[in-house]
Amino acid sequence: MKRLLIILLVLLSVNASAQRKKSRAKKRAKHTVRHRASVREEEPEPEPVREFQYVSMGADKRIVLTDPPEGQEKPFVMINDTVYNGRLQDLNVDNILDVSVIKRKGARIMYGPKAAAGAIIIKTKQHLPANLSDKVSALTKPGPQQKPFMFNEEVTYGKVEDLDQSKILSIDTLIQPKFAGSKDNDTTVNVTTKIYGKKLYQWKFGTLSKAYKSYIRSRRGKDDGVQYLLSDGTTLTGGNEDDLIKLLQVYHADPKSATFTGAKGTRKNRTPATLTIELNQPAN
């Protein structure tokens, strides 16, 4: 009996010590979780990057132009197709007819690094300089104004010469453009950038092959190394700038169908992904 009692006492003591250890471990875990939560709450959330608002509307419904603070980059400003390097606040808003603000990304594509802070395109009444005083009534006849042109299928004001030439894929001439102010048998310039041209043919091929569309999405628009096999026997390679204009021509040729085959094999013996394209008419 004594031995049994001793054994029971030993088991009870062991069990009690084990429960104490478990309760201590739970308390430590709770303390750690609370500490981590408090640290997370104390960490400040990063503020979203907001572009400076150069153009706004005042309480009297008049345009308000604001210059960026000193030390910050200034936007690229064009007034009546002429580059303006002065202060925005010096302009007379009563003579302004229309203001277009182009955000940083689009401005860099259109005008290059000089428009890293965005671009502002201003049109004034009767082709007058925007900083002209209202008291001045007579002016010499204005020179010829630059016509609007198409930039990535959108009407744009300015000069084609001011665009970043290294990013342009093609410049074509359109007859009878569809925008306000165009006349019968009128012509305008159509500019397509390399990035936009790639998006055009990828979108078209994606409508013909869901597998190709999924592949391009998984690679975030990169088609480097993809072999485009045309029905006329031509082979074009994605990511090759020499073939980029030809792929855009395939887009304009309105292909009939496309069949996609994914890459196969190991890295050493890898067969590239291919898209076989059936043309309705030969691409020029």
XYZ file of N, CA and C in Angstrom:
852
model
N 0.808 -1.207 0.000
C 0.000 0.000 0.000
C 0.849 1.268 0.000
N 1.886 1.231 0.789
C 2.760 2.395 0.857
C 3.375 2.689 -0.507
N 3.771 1.588 -1.199
C 4.385 1.778 -2.518
C 3.380 2.404 -3.495
N 2.141 1.924 -3.428
C 1.119 2.472 -4.319
C 0.862 3.952 -4.033
N 0.808 4.294 -2.756
C 0.605 5.690 -2.402
C 1.743 6.577 -2.891
N 2.947 6.042 -2.735
C 4.130 6.804 -3.188
C 4.076 7.030 -4.701
N 3.676 5.957 -5.427
C 3.605 6.058 -6.892
C 2.546 7.076 -7.312
N 1.379 7.065 -6.640
C 0.318 8.009 -6.949
C 0.750 9.458 -6.685
N 1.435 9.648 -5.540
C 1.922 10.986 -5.223
C 2.911 11.495 -6.266
N 3.792 10.601 -6.726
C 4.784 10.988 -7.757
C 4.087 11.377 -9.048
N 3.073 10.573 -9.452
C 2.339 10.873 -10.692
C 1.594 12.193 -10.592
N 0.966 12.442 -9.447
C 0.254 13.701 -9.266
C 1.181 14.909 -9.325
N 2.360 14.773 -8.722
C 3.327 15.885 -8.742
C 3.843 16.148 -10.157
N 4.077 15.043 -10.898
C 4.557 15.200 -12.289
C 3.495 15.882 -13.142
N 2.240 15.453 -12.963
C 1.143 16.032 -13.727
C 0.960 17.518 -13.401
N 1.080 17.873 -12.121
C 0.924 19.271 -11.712
C 2.021 20.149 -12.296
N 3.264 19.631 -12.286
C 4.374 20.414 -12.859
C 4.193 20.599 -14.364
N 3.659 19.563 -15.042
C 3.440 19.670 -16.490
C 2.379 20.726 -16.802
N 1.324 20.774 -15.982
C 0.277 21.771 -16.194
C 0.789 23.186 -15.963
N 1.682 23.316 -14.956
C 2.267 24.646 -14.695
C 3.085 25.111 -15.910
N 3.867 24.175 -16.478
C 4.683 24.530 -17.642
C 3.808 24.956 -18.819
N 2.681 24.251 -19.041
C 1.783 24.586 -20.140
C 1.161 25.964 -19.952
N 0.743 26.255 -18.717
C 0.129 27.555 -18.451
C 1.134 28.689 -18.643
N 2.409 28.447 -18.235
C 3.442 29.461 -18.446
C 3.684 29.694 -19.937
N 3.718 28.597 -20.720
C 3.947 28.718 -22.170
C 2.815 29.500 -22.836
N 1.558 29.246 -22.405
C 0.419 29.966 -22.969
C 0.499 31.453 -22.658
N 0.880 31.795 -21.417
C 0.999 33.193 -21.037
C 2.064 33.893 -21.860
N 3.202 33.200 -22.080
C 4.277 33.786 -22.889
C 3.800 34.018 -24.324
N 3.076 33.037 -24.898
C 2.580 33.176 -26.270
C 1.626 34.349 -26.397
N 0.700 34.508 -25.420
C -0.234 35.620 -25.442
C 0.493 36.951 -25.345
N 1.490 37.014 -24.486
C 2.262 38.239 -24.323
C 2.992 38.605 -25.620
N 3.540 37.574 -26.286
C 4.258 37.817 -27.549
C 3.306 38.333 -28.617
N 2.123 37.735 -28.736
C 1.138 38.162 -29.734
C 0.704 39.599 -29.480
N 0.445 39.931 -28.184
C 0.052 41.293 -27.853
C 1.148 42.289 -28.181
N 2.390 41.887 -27.913
C 3.521 42.765 -28.199
C 3.640 43.022 -29.701
N 3.491 41.948 -30.486
C 3.579 42.120 -31.945
C 2.452 42.997 -32.463
N 1.255 42.804 -31.923
C 0.110 43.620 -32.364
C 0.336 45.087 -32.043
N 0.897 45.352 -30.850
C 1.144 46.744 -30.462
C 2.208 47.369 -31.352
N 3.224 46.568 -31.731
C 4.272 47.083 -32.618
C 3.695 47.414 -33.976
N 2.801 46.533 -34.486
C 2.192 46.792 -35.780
C 1.326 48.044 -35.751
N 0.613 48.236 -34.640
C -0.232 49.413 -34.546
C 0.592 50.687 -34.499
N 1.781 50.603 -33.897
C 2.615 51.789 -33.778
C 3.291 52.153 -35.094
N 3.462 51.151 -36.000
C 4.147 51.424 -37.253
C 3.271 52.310 -38.129
N 3.767 53.453 -38.593
C 2.952 54.333 -39.441
C 2.780 53.737 -40.830
N 1.573 53.854 -41.377
C 1.311 53.358 -42.720
C 1.884 54.332 -43.739
N 2.494 53.801 -44.803
C 3.053 54.700 -45.819
C 1.952 55.481 -46.522
N 2.168 56.773 -46.674
C 1.173 57.611 -47.327
C 1.226 57.396 -48.834
N 0.057 57.336 -49.491
C 0.053 57.161 -50.939
C 0.667 58.360 -51.654
N 1.397 58.057 -52.741
C 2.042 59.116 -53.505
C 0.985 59.837 -54.337
N 0.859 61.129 -54.133
C -0.119 61.916 -54.869
C 0.588 62.935 -55.750
N 0.074 63.072 -56.963
C 0.653 64.039 -57.870
C 0.184 65.440 -57.490
N 1.071 66.407 -57.675
C 0.747 67.795 -57.333
C -0.344 68.310 -58.267
N -1.311 69.030 -57.717
C -2.432 69.539 -58.494
C -2.082 70.926 -59.018
N -1.687 70.970 -60.315
C -1.297 72.238 -60.922
C -2.519 73.063 -61.323
N -3.575 72.394 -61.739
C -4.776 73.072 -62.236
C -5.958 72.689 -61.361
N -6.693 73.673 -60.882
C -7.882 73.426 -60.066
C -8.939 74.473 -60.395
N -10.108 74.322 -59.793
C -11.207 75.252 -60.016
C -11.499 75.995 -58.714
N -11.516 77.323 -58.795
C -11.754 78.131 -57.610
C -13.224 78.192 -57.239
N -13.498 78.865 -56.127
C -14.878 78.981 -55.652
C -15.747 79.763 -56.636
N -15.127 80.684 -57.410
C -15.876 81.464 -58.395
C -15.902 80.783 -59.759
N -15.553 79.496 -59.776
C -15.570 78.680 -60.998
C -14.592 79.196 -62.051
N -13.507 79.758 -61.603
C -12.431 80.184 -62.497
C -11.252 79.247 -62.332
N -10.480 79.097 -63.392
C -9.306 78.226 -63.365
C -8.257 78.822 -62.431
N -7.658 77.962 -61.614
C -6.576 78.374 -60.719
C -5.334 77.571 -61.081
N -4.257 78.264 -61.447
C -2.982 77.630 -61.786
C -2.017 77.793 -60.619
N -1.400 76.705 -60.214
C -0.519 76.715 -59.045
C 0.831 76.132 -59.418
N 1.892 76.850 -59.069
C 3.248 76.344 -59.302
C 3.649 75.385 -58.190
N 4.474 74.376 -58.489
C 4.939 73.463 -57.433
C 5.876 74.181 -56.479
N 6.025 73.670 -55.249
C 6.952 74.294 -54.288
C 8.386 74.299 -54.821
N 9.169 75.209 -54.283
C 10.571 75.307 -54.696
C 11.304 74.001 -54.400
N 12.129 73.590 -55.333
C 12.880 72.351 -55.178
C 12.231 71.161 -55.860
N 10.934 71.273 -56.173
C 10.253 70.192 -56.877
C 10.307 70.418 -58.382
N 10.192 69.288 -59.126
C 10.235 69.375 -60.576
C 9.024 70.131 -61.104
N 9.248 70.906 -62.159
C 8.164 71.642 -62.790
C 7.574 70.831 -63.940
N 6.283 71.009 -64.217
C 5.682 70.280 -65.333
C 6.127 70.851 -66.672
N 5.995 70.063 -67.710
C 6.265 70.516 -69.076
C 5.012 71.243 -69.568
N 5.150 72.524 -69.928
C 3.998 73.350 -70.281
C 4.103 73.778 -71.737
N 2.988 73.623 -72.468
C 2.907 74.105 -73.851
C 1.685 74.999 -73.976
N 1.901 76.208 -74.539
C 0.817 77.159 -74.759
C 0.711 77.417 -76.254
N -0.425 77.062 -76.834
C -0.632 77.229 -78.277
C 0.520 76.613 -79.069
N 0.874 75.374 -78.700
C 1.907 74.584 -79.384
C 3.312 75.151 -79.215
N 3.498 76.035 -78.225
C 4.813 76.613 -77.951
C 5.204 76.304 -76.514
N 6.449 75.870 -76.321
C 6.921 75.528 -74.980
C 6.994 76.789 -74.123
N 6.454 76.699 -72.910
C 6.440 77.828 -71.978
C 7.257 77.460 -70.737
N 8.243 78.293 -70.408
C 9.135 78.006 -69.283
C 8.921 78.932 -68.097
N 7.911 79.788 -68.158
C 7.660 80.717 -67.066
C 6.830 80.099 -65.951
N 6.356 80.972 -65.046
C 5.552 80.514 -63.920
C 4.092 80.403 -64.333
N 3.411 79.390 -63.795
C 1.994 79.209 -64.091
C 1.163 80.346 -63.502
N 1.569 80.838 -62.334
C 0.803 81.879 -61.665
C 0.853 83.210 -62.409
N 1.809 83.371 -63.343
C 1.911 84.609 -64.104
C 0.957 84.642 -65.293
N 0.311 83.528 -65.582
C -0.579 83.471 -66.740
C -1.935 84.096 -66.406
N -2.520 84.718 -67.396
C -3.839 85.332 -67.236
C -4.896 84.276 -67.573
N -5.587 83.788 -66.572
C -6.536 82.691 -66.780
C -7.753 83.132 -67.580
N -8.025 84.455 -67.651
C -9.183 84.931 -68.402
C -9.010 84.708 -69.905
N -7.774 84.563 -70.367
C -7.520 84.349 -71.786
C -7.400 82.861 -72.136
N -7.514 82.007 -71.144
C -7.347 80.564 -71.389
C -8.676 79.969 -71.819
N -8.635 79.238 -72.909
C -9.836 78.590 -73.435
C -9.942 77.141 -72.970
N -8.816 76.437 -72.932
C -8.852 75.018 -72.565
C -7.515 74.628 -71.929
N -7.576 73.761 -70.908
C -6.375 73.261 -70.234
C -6.466 71.732 -70.147
N -5.417 71.062 -70.578
C -5.346 69.595 -70.477
C -4.138 69.237 -69.621
N -4.361 68.393 -68.612
C -3.284 67.944 -67.730
C -2.989 66.481 -68.028
N -1.733 66.185 -68.333
C -1.303 64.817 -68.621
C -0.461 64.340 -67.446
N -0.818 63.214 -66.859
C -0.117 62.708 -65.686
C 1.283 62.229 -66.045
N 2.058 61.950 -64.989
C 3.484 61.677 -65.142
C 3.791 60.581 -66.163
N 3.099 59.433 -66.017
C 3.411 58.290 -66.875
C 3.141 58.601 -68.339
N 1.965 59.138 -68.627
C 1.628 59.476 -70.007
C 2.498 60.587 -70.564
N 2.843 61.560 -69.716
C 3.683 62.675 -70.172
C 5.085 62.201 -70.532
N 5.627 61.270 -69.736
C 6.968 60.741 -70.048
C 6.959 60.002 -71.371
N 5.877 59.255 -71.634
C 5.791 58.529 -72.902
C 5.725 59.498 -74.077
N 4.986 60.594 -73.901
C 4.786 61.537 -75.001
C 5.975 62.468 -75.217
N 6.518 63.028 -74.131
C 7.514 64.079 -74.267
C 8.884 63.727 -73.692
N 9.024 62.544 -73.110
C 10.323 62.116 -72.614
C 10.625 62.611 -71.205
N 11.902 62.551 -70.790
C 12.288 62.896 -69.415
C 11.957 64.328 -69.011
N 11.864 65.253 -69.973
C 11.577 66.647 -69.615
C 10.169 66.808 -69.046
N 9.306 65.796 -69.238
C 7.946 65.843 -68.706
C 7.773 64.853 -67.560
N 8.847 64.621 -66.800
C 8.787 63.648 -65.697
C 7.790 64.055 -64.632
N 7.525 65.352 -64.491
C 6.579 65.835 -63.491
C 5.179 66.025 -64.061
N 4.956 65.579 -65.292
C 3.665 65.757 -65.938
C 3.727 66.840 -67.001
N 2.623 67.012 -67.700
C 2.563 68.019 -68.763
C 1.227 68.752 -68.695
N 1.259 70.036 -69.094
C 0.062 70.866 -69.145
C -0.020 71.482 -70.540
N -1.124 71.222 -71.237
C -1.328 71.751 -72.579
C -2.422 72.808 -72.494
N -2.081 74.046 -72.873
C -2.999 75.179 -72.728
C -3.336 75.742 -74.103
N -4.634 75.990 -74.325
C -5.106 76.678 -75.521
C -5.760 77.988 -75.081
N -5.418 79.093 -75.776
C -5.957 80.394 -75.394
C -6.954 80.907 -76.431
N -7.761 81.891 -76.034
C -8.763 82.468 -76.919
C -8.096 83.247 -78.053
N -8.582 83.053 -79.270
C -8.131 83.791 -80.447
C -6.632 83.685 -80.663
N -6.067 82.567 -80.198
C -4.627 82.301 -80.379
C -3.752 83.364 -79.741
N -4.247 84.018 -78.688
C -3.446 85.032 -78.009
C -2.510 84.388 -77.008
N -1.356 85.009 -76.743
C -0.492 84.494 -75.674
C -1.241 84.477 -74.353
N -1.032 83.469 -73.548
C -1.810 83.299 -72.319
C -1.535 84.381 -71.288
N -0.377 85.043 -71.374
C -0.054 86.072 -70.378
C -0.322 87.486 -70.906
N -1.137 87.569 -71.969
C -1.452 88.868 -72.534
C -2.481 89.588 -71.664
N -2.313 90.901 -71.437
C -3.258 91.666 -70.625
C -4.566 91.868 -71.380
N -5.664 91.931 -70.624
C -6.974 92.145 -71.236
C -7.059 93.524 -71.912
N -6.230 94.483 -71.501
C -6.298 95.831 -72.040
C -5.780 95.897 -73.474
N -4.963 94.932 -73.878
C -4.414 94.928 -75.223
C -5.472 94.366 -76.168
N -5.844 95.122 -77.202
C -6.905 94.677 -78.110
C -6.406 94.369 -79.507
N -5.279 94.954 -79.913
C -4.790 94.748 -81.277
C -3.522 93.910 -81.256
N -3.457 92.994 -82.195
C -2.277 92.140 -82.327
C -2.002 91.904 -83.800
N -0.767 91.569 -84.099
C -0.454 91.149 -85.457
C -1.112 89.803 -85.714
N -1.250 89.439 -86.955
C -1.898 88.183 -87.303
C -1.096 87.008 -86.752
N -1.747 86.065 -86.110
C -1.018 84.929 -85.560
C -0.474 84.033 -86.670
N 0.620 83.378 -86.373
C 1.215 82.461 -87.323
C 0.385 81.193 -87.446
N 0.758 80.326 -88.383
C 0.005 79.083 -88.567
C 0.063 78.213 -87.315
N -1.082 77.658 -86.927
C -1.171 76.828 -85.729
C -0.983 75.350 -86.085
N -0.327 74.632 -85.205
C -0.130 73.206 -85.401
C -1.462 72.474 -85.232
N -1.797 71.641 -86.221
C -3.047 70.887 -86.155
C -2.937 69.783 -85.105
N -4.067 69.360 -84.558
C -4.038 68.210 -83.642
C -3.537 66.970 -84.373
N -2.963 66.053 -83.645
C -2.543 64.775 -84.237
C -2.984 63.652 -83.321
N -2.937 62.448 -83.835
C -3.352 61.265 -83.088
C -2.128 60.644 -82.421
N -2.211 60.476 -81.106
C -1.129 59.842 -80.349
C -1.706 58.626 -79.637
N -1.307 57.434 -80.075
C -1.851 56.179 -79.528
C -3.379 56.185 -79.562
N -3.897 56.566 -80.738
C -5.333 56.547 -81.042
C -6.131 57.587 -80.256
N -5.459 58.634 -79.739
C -6.163 59.703 -79.038
C -5.713 61.051 -79.589
N -6.656 61.998 -79.652
C -6.350 63.332 -80.165
C -5.423 64.056 -79.188
N -4.332 64.612 -79.710
C -3.334 65.283 -78.880
C -2.937 66.597 -79.535
N -2.680 67.610 -78.720
C -2.239 68.908 -79.228
C -0.751 69.084 -78.927
N -0.087 69.749 -79.845
C 1.345 69.974 -79.665
C 2.087 69.721 -80.961
N 3.360 69.453 -80.837
C 4.209 69.190 -81.997
C 4.796 67.791 -81.891
N 4.795 67.085 -83.004
C 5.361 65.735 -83.028
C 6.852 65.789 -82.725
N 7.498 66.887 -83.109
C 8.945 67.019 -82.881
C 9.295 67.027 -81.399
N 8.321 67.387 -80.538
C 8.594 67.437 -79.106
C 8.499 66.074 -78.435
N 8.029 65.055 -79.157
C 7.923 63.718 -78.583
C 9.293 63.058 -78.501
N 9.410 62.099 -77.601
C 10.655 61.342 -77.452
C 10.755 60.359 -78.618
N 11.644 60.661 -79.558
C 11.730 59.871 -80.789
C 12.143 58.419 -80.542
N 12.878 58.157 -79.456
C 13.343 56.797 -79.195
C 12.207 55.857 -78.806
N 11.048 56.419 -78.413
C 9.923 55.595 -77.983
C 8.854 55.436 -79.060
N 9.048 56.074 -80.218
C 8.058 56.019 -81.291
C 8.290 54.787 -82.154
N 7.219 54.059 -82.436
C 7.291 52.880 -83.303
C 6.966 53.237 -84.741
N 5.897 53.983 -84.957
C 5.506 54.331 -86.323
C 4.802 55.676 -86.346
N 4.928 56.369 -87.498
C 4.235 57.626 -87.759
C 3.559 57.489 -89.115
N 2.232 57.499 -89.110
C 1.460 57.340 -90.340
C 0.636 58.602 -90.589
N 0.078 58.669 -91.791
C -0.814 59.770 -92.160
C -2.232 59.243 -92.282
N -3.153 59.880 -91.574
C -4.560 59.496 -91.628
C -5.322 60.468 -92.525
N -6.230 59.937 -93.343
C -7.087 60.754 -94.195
C -8.473 60.816 -93.553
N -9.043 62.011 -93.506
C -10.341 62.244 -92.874
C -10.371 61.726 -91.436
N -9.554 62.288 -90.564
C -9.545 61.853 -89.160
C -10.873 62.160 -88.486
N -11.247 61.313 -87.529
C -12.531 61.461 -86.839
C -12.348 62.222 -85.525
N -12.233 63.537 -85.588
C -12.233 64.322 -84.364
C -12.787 65.709 -84.676
N -13.173 66.439 -83.631
C -13.821 67.740 -83.793
C -12.914 68.708 -84.528
N -13.469 69.392 -85.514
C -12.712 70.384 -86.261
C -12.131 69.853 -87.551
N -12.125 68.548 -87.768
C -11.581 67.979 -88.997
C -12.553 68.219 -90.149
N -12.009 68.366 -91.338
C -12.812 68.642 -92.529
C -12.693 67.486 -93.506
N -13.531 67.534 -94.548
C -13.472 66.513 -95.585
C -12.100 66.539 -96.250
N -11.570 65.332 -96.505
C -10.259 65.171 -97.144
C -9.129 65.799 -96.334
N -9.374 66.024 -95.054
C -8.325 66.536 -94.167
C -7.393 65.387 -93.797
N -6.179 65.709 -93.423
C -5.207 64.685 -93.034
C -4.580 65.063 -91.699
N -4.085 64.079 -91.008
C -3.362 64.325 -89.761
C -2.356 63.208 -89.544
N -1.475 63.417 -88.591
C -0.422 62.443 -88.294
C -0.908 61.496 -87.205
N -0.603 60.224 -87.358
C -0.953 59.196 -86.368
C 0.333 58.601 -85.807
N 0.578 58.826 -84.521
C 1.812 58.357 -83.873
C 1.494 57.173 -82.968
N 2.277 56.120 -83.094
C 2.128 54.936 -82.240
C 3.460 54.655 -81.561
N 3.456 54.524 -80.246
C 4.680 54.222 -79.516
C 4.939 52.723 -79.492
N 6.140 52.348 -79.108
C 6.514 50.938 -79.067
C 5.686 50.174 -78.041
N 5.487 50.769 -76.871
C 4.721 50.101 -75.820
C 3.277 49.905 -76.255
N 2.693 50.948 -76.852
C 1.290 50.844 -77.266
C 1.129 49.891 -78.438
N 2.098 49.895 -79.365
C 2.040 48.973 -80.496
C 2.073 47.520 -80.047
N 2.900 47.236 -79.039
C 2.946 45.872 -78.500
C 1.617 45.493 -77.859
N 1.010 46.427 -77.125
C -0.283 46.143 -76.497
C -1.359 45.882 -77.539
N -1.283 46.579 -78.688
C -2.284 46.401 -79.738
C -2.253 44.987 -80.308
N -1.069 44.530 -80.742
C -1.053 43.206 -81.363
C -1.259 42.088 -80.333
N -0.808 42.306 -79.087
C -1.064 41.292 -78.062
C -2.557 41.182 -77.756
N -3.241 42.340 -77.747
C -4.688 42.306 -77.522
C -5.392 41.567 -78.656
N -4.991 41.847 -79.901
C -5.627 41.206 -81.054
C -5.396 39.706 -81.030
N -4.157 39.283 -80.807
C -3.857 37.853 -80.783
C -4.555 37.175 -79.608
N -4.719 37.919 -78.500
C -5.406 37.361 -77.335
C -6.873 37.088 -77.593
N -7.496 37.887 -78.493
C -8.893 37.623 -78.854
C -9.032 36.365 -79.707
N -7.934 35.952 -80.348
C -7.957 34.761 -81.207
C -7.510 33.503 -80.472
N -6.792 33.655 -79.379
C -6.287 32.505 -78.619
C -6.317 32.819 -77.130
N -7.166 32.138 -76.380
C -7.246 32.340 -74.929
C -5.968 31.868 -74.238
N -5.358 30.799 -74.795
C -4.117 30.287 -74.206
C -3.007 31.329 -74.310
N -2.923 32.009 -75.455
C -1.923 33.070 -75.633
C -2.209 34.235 -74.681
N -3.485 34.588 -74.534
C -3.870 35.677 -73.637
C -3.453 35.378 -72.206
N -3.694 34.143 -71.750
C -3.309 33.756 -70.389
C -1.798 33.761 -70.226
N -1.088 33.327 -71.259
C 0.378 33.283 -71.210
C 0.949 34.701 -71.078
N 0.443 35.640 -71.878
C 0.941 37.016 -71.838
C 0.613 37.666 -70.503
N -0.567 37.382 -69.964
C -0.930 37.939 -68.657
C -0.018 37.402 -67.569
N 0.305 36.122 -67.632
C 1.169 35.533 -66.613
C 2.572 36.127 -66.658
N 2.964 36.628 -67.818
C 4.294 37.228 -67.970
C 4.240 38.760 -67.966
N 3.084 39.308 -67.575
C 2.906 40.761 -67.445
C 3.248 41.500 -68.731
N 2.768 40.971 -69.846
C 2.918 41.647 -71.125
C 4.230 41.401 -71.840
N 5.104 40.605 -71.271
C 6.401 40.327 -71.915
C 6.263 39.108 -72.829
N 6.633 39.282 -74.088
C 6.588 38.165 -75.037
C 7.968 37.869 -75.628
N 9.014 38.202 -74.858
C 10.383 37.959 -75.332
C 10.577 36.477 -75.646
N 11.068 36.211 -76.856
C 11.358 34.835 -77.252
C 10.194 34.100 -77.878
N 8.977 34.650 -77.807
C 7.818 33.981 -78.418
C 7.966 34.019 -79.936
N 7.761 32.858 -80.592
C 7.862 32.762 -82.043
C 6.474 32.940 -82.656
N 6.331 33.929 -83.521
C 5.076 34.174 -84.218
C 5.219 33.633 -85.644
N 4.530 32.537 -85.924
C 4.624 31.856 -87.223
C 3.436 32.274 -88.085
N 3.700 33.024 -89.150
C 2.644 33.493 -90.030
C 2.361 32.471 -91.119
N 1.142 32.516 -91.650
C 0.737 31.532 -92.669
C 1.483 31.702 -93.985
N 2.133 32.855 -94.204
C 2.917 33.050 -95.430
C 4.353 32.562 -95.283
N 4.663 31.902 -94.134
C 5.998 31.351 -93.920
C 6.935 32.246 -93.149
N 6.512 33.449 -92.812
C 7.359 34.389 -92.065
C 7.359 34.041 -90.585
N 8.530 34.152 -89.962
C 8.663 33.932 -88.524
C 9.147 35.213 -87.866
N 8.393 35.711 -86.909
C 8.751 36.909 -86.170
C 8.977 36.548 -84.709
N 9.846 37.285 -84.034
C 10.219 36.967 -82.659
C 9.808 38.107 -81.732
N 9.097 37.766 -80.655
C 8.711 38.765 -79.671
C 9.923 39.311 -78.935
N 9.899 40.612 -78.632
C 11.017 41.250 -77.959
C 12.087 41.759 -78.900
N 11.965 41.438 -80.200
C 12.927 41.910 -81.196
C 12.385 43.193 -81.814
N 13.072 44.310 -81.619
C 12.578 45.601 -82.096
C 12.440 45.632 -83.612
N 13.274 44.875 -84.333
C 13.157 44.843 -85.791
C 11.848 44.195 -86.226
N 11.306 43.274 -85.411
C 10.060 42.586 -85.754
C 8.836 43.274 -85.162
N 9.042 44.285 -84.326
C 7.920 44.935 -83.648
C 6.988 45.622 -84.633
N 7.560 46.354 -85.599
C 6.740 47.038 -86.594
C 6.014 46.034 -87.480
N 6.641 44.880 -87.752
C 5.994 43.854 -88.575
C 4.827 43.211 -87.841
N 4.980 43.017 -86.525
C 3.872 42.467 -85.737
C 2.709 43.461 -85.688
N 3.010 44.767 -85.660
C 1.951 45.764 -85.707
C 1.238 45.726 -87.055
N 1.992 45.460 -88.131
C 1.390 45.327 -89.452
C 0.487 44.093 -89.522
N 0.854 43.028 -88.804
C -0.005 41.850 -88.730
C -1.311 42.205 -88.035
N -1.224 43.025 -86.995
C -2.429 43.492 -86.300
C -3.355 44.238 -87.253
N -2.797 45.126 -88.088
C -3.601 45.893 -89.033
C -4.120 45.010 -90.168
N -3.442 43.878 -90.436
C -3.870 42.983 -91.515
C -5.078 42.146 -91.129
N -5.542 42.255 -89.891
C -6.728 41.547 -89.405
C -6.583 40.034 -89.555
N -5.734 39.393 -88.728
C -5.540 37.942 -88.836
C -6.827 37.166 -88.599
N -6.900 36.002 -89.222
C -8.126 35.194 -89.184
C -8.219 34.338 -87.932
N -7.121 33.652 -87.568
C -7.119 32.764 -86.403
C -5.695 32.634 -85.877
N -5.570 32.081 -84.674
C -4.254 31.896 -84.052
C -4.311 30.691 -83.123
N -3.234 29.920 -83.121
C -3.118 28.732 -82.263
C -1.830 28.846 -81.463
N -1.951 28.738 -80.155
C -0.793 28.921 -79.274
C -0.296 27.591 -78.744
N 1.041 27.443 -78.709
C 1.686 26.266 -78.125
C 2.717 26.754 -77.121
N 2.596 26.307 -75.880
C 3.506 26.751 -74.836
C 4.913 26.201 -74.999
N 5.846 26.773 -74.246
C 7.239 26.305 -74.284
C 7.326 24.896 -73.706
N 8.259 24.109 -74.244
C 8.436 22.721 -73.803
C 9.916 22.429 -73.583
N 10.174 21.388 -72.768
C 11.540 20.932 -72.541
C 12.207 21.620 -71.373
N 13.468 21.232 -71.138
C 14.262 21.803 -70.055
C 14.914 23.105 -70.515
N 15.650 23.730 -69.600
C 16.280 25.005 -69.947
C 17.303 24.853 -71.064
N 18.052 23.752 -71.054
C 19.080 23.557 -72.075
C 18.467 23.201 -73.419
N 17.452 22.346 -73.411
C 16.801 21.930 -74.648
C 15.345 22.400 -74.644
N 15.169 23.700 -74.603
C 13.832 24.255 -74.465
C 13.308 24.733 -75.812
N 12.083 24.338 -76.122
C 11.416 24.805 -77.330
C 10.593 26.037 -76.974
N 10.810 27.169 -77.643
C 10.104 28.395 -77.261
C 8.610 28.303 -77.539
N 7.850 29.153 -76.862
C 6.413 29.238 -77.107
C 6.177 29.781 -78.515
N 5.156 29.258 -79.184
C 4.877 29.665 -80.560
C 3.396 30.024 -80.713
N 3.136 30.983 -81.580
C 1.767 31.348 -81.947
C 1.667 31.286 -83.463
N 0.908 30.329 -83.953
C 0.711 30.164 -85.388
C -0.482 31.006 -85.818
N -0.241 31.939 -86.750
C -1.256 32.919 -87.137
C -1.674 32.686 -88.582
N -2.981 32.566 -88.793
C -3.561 32.451 -90.111
C -4.035 33.826 -90.557
N -3.492 34.327 -91.672
C -3.802 35.666 -92.133
C -4.953 35.658 -93.134
N -5.759 36.725 -93.084
C -6.779 36.923 -94.109
C -6.166 37.472 -95.385
N -5.130 38.274 -95.193
C -4.401 38.845 -96.325
C -2.950 39.012 -95.911
N -2.021 38.993 -96.849
C -0.607 39.112 -96.479
C -0.306 40.439 -95.808
N 0.504 40.395 -94.738
C 0.917 41.631 -94.044
C 1.964 42.342 -94.859
N 1.814 43.675 -95.013
C 2.770 44.444 -95.816
C 4.043 44.705 -95.032
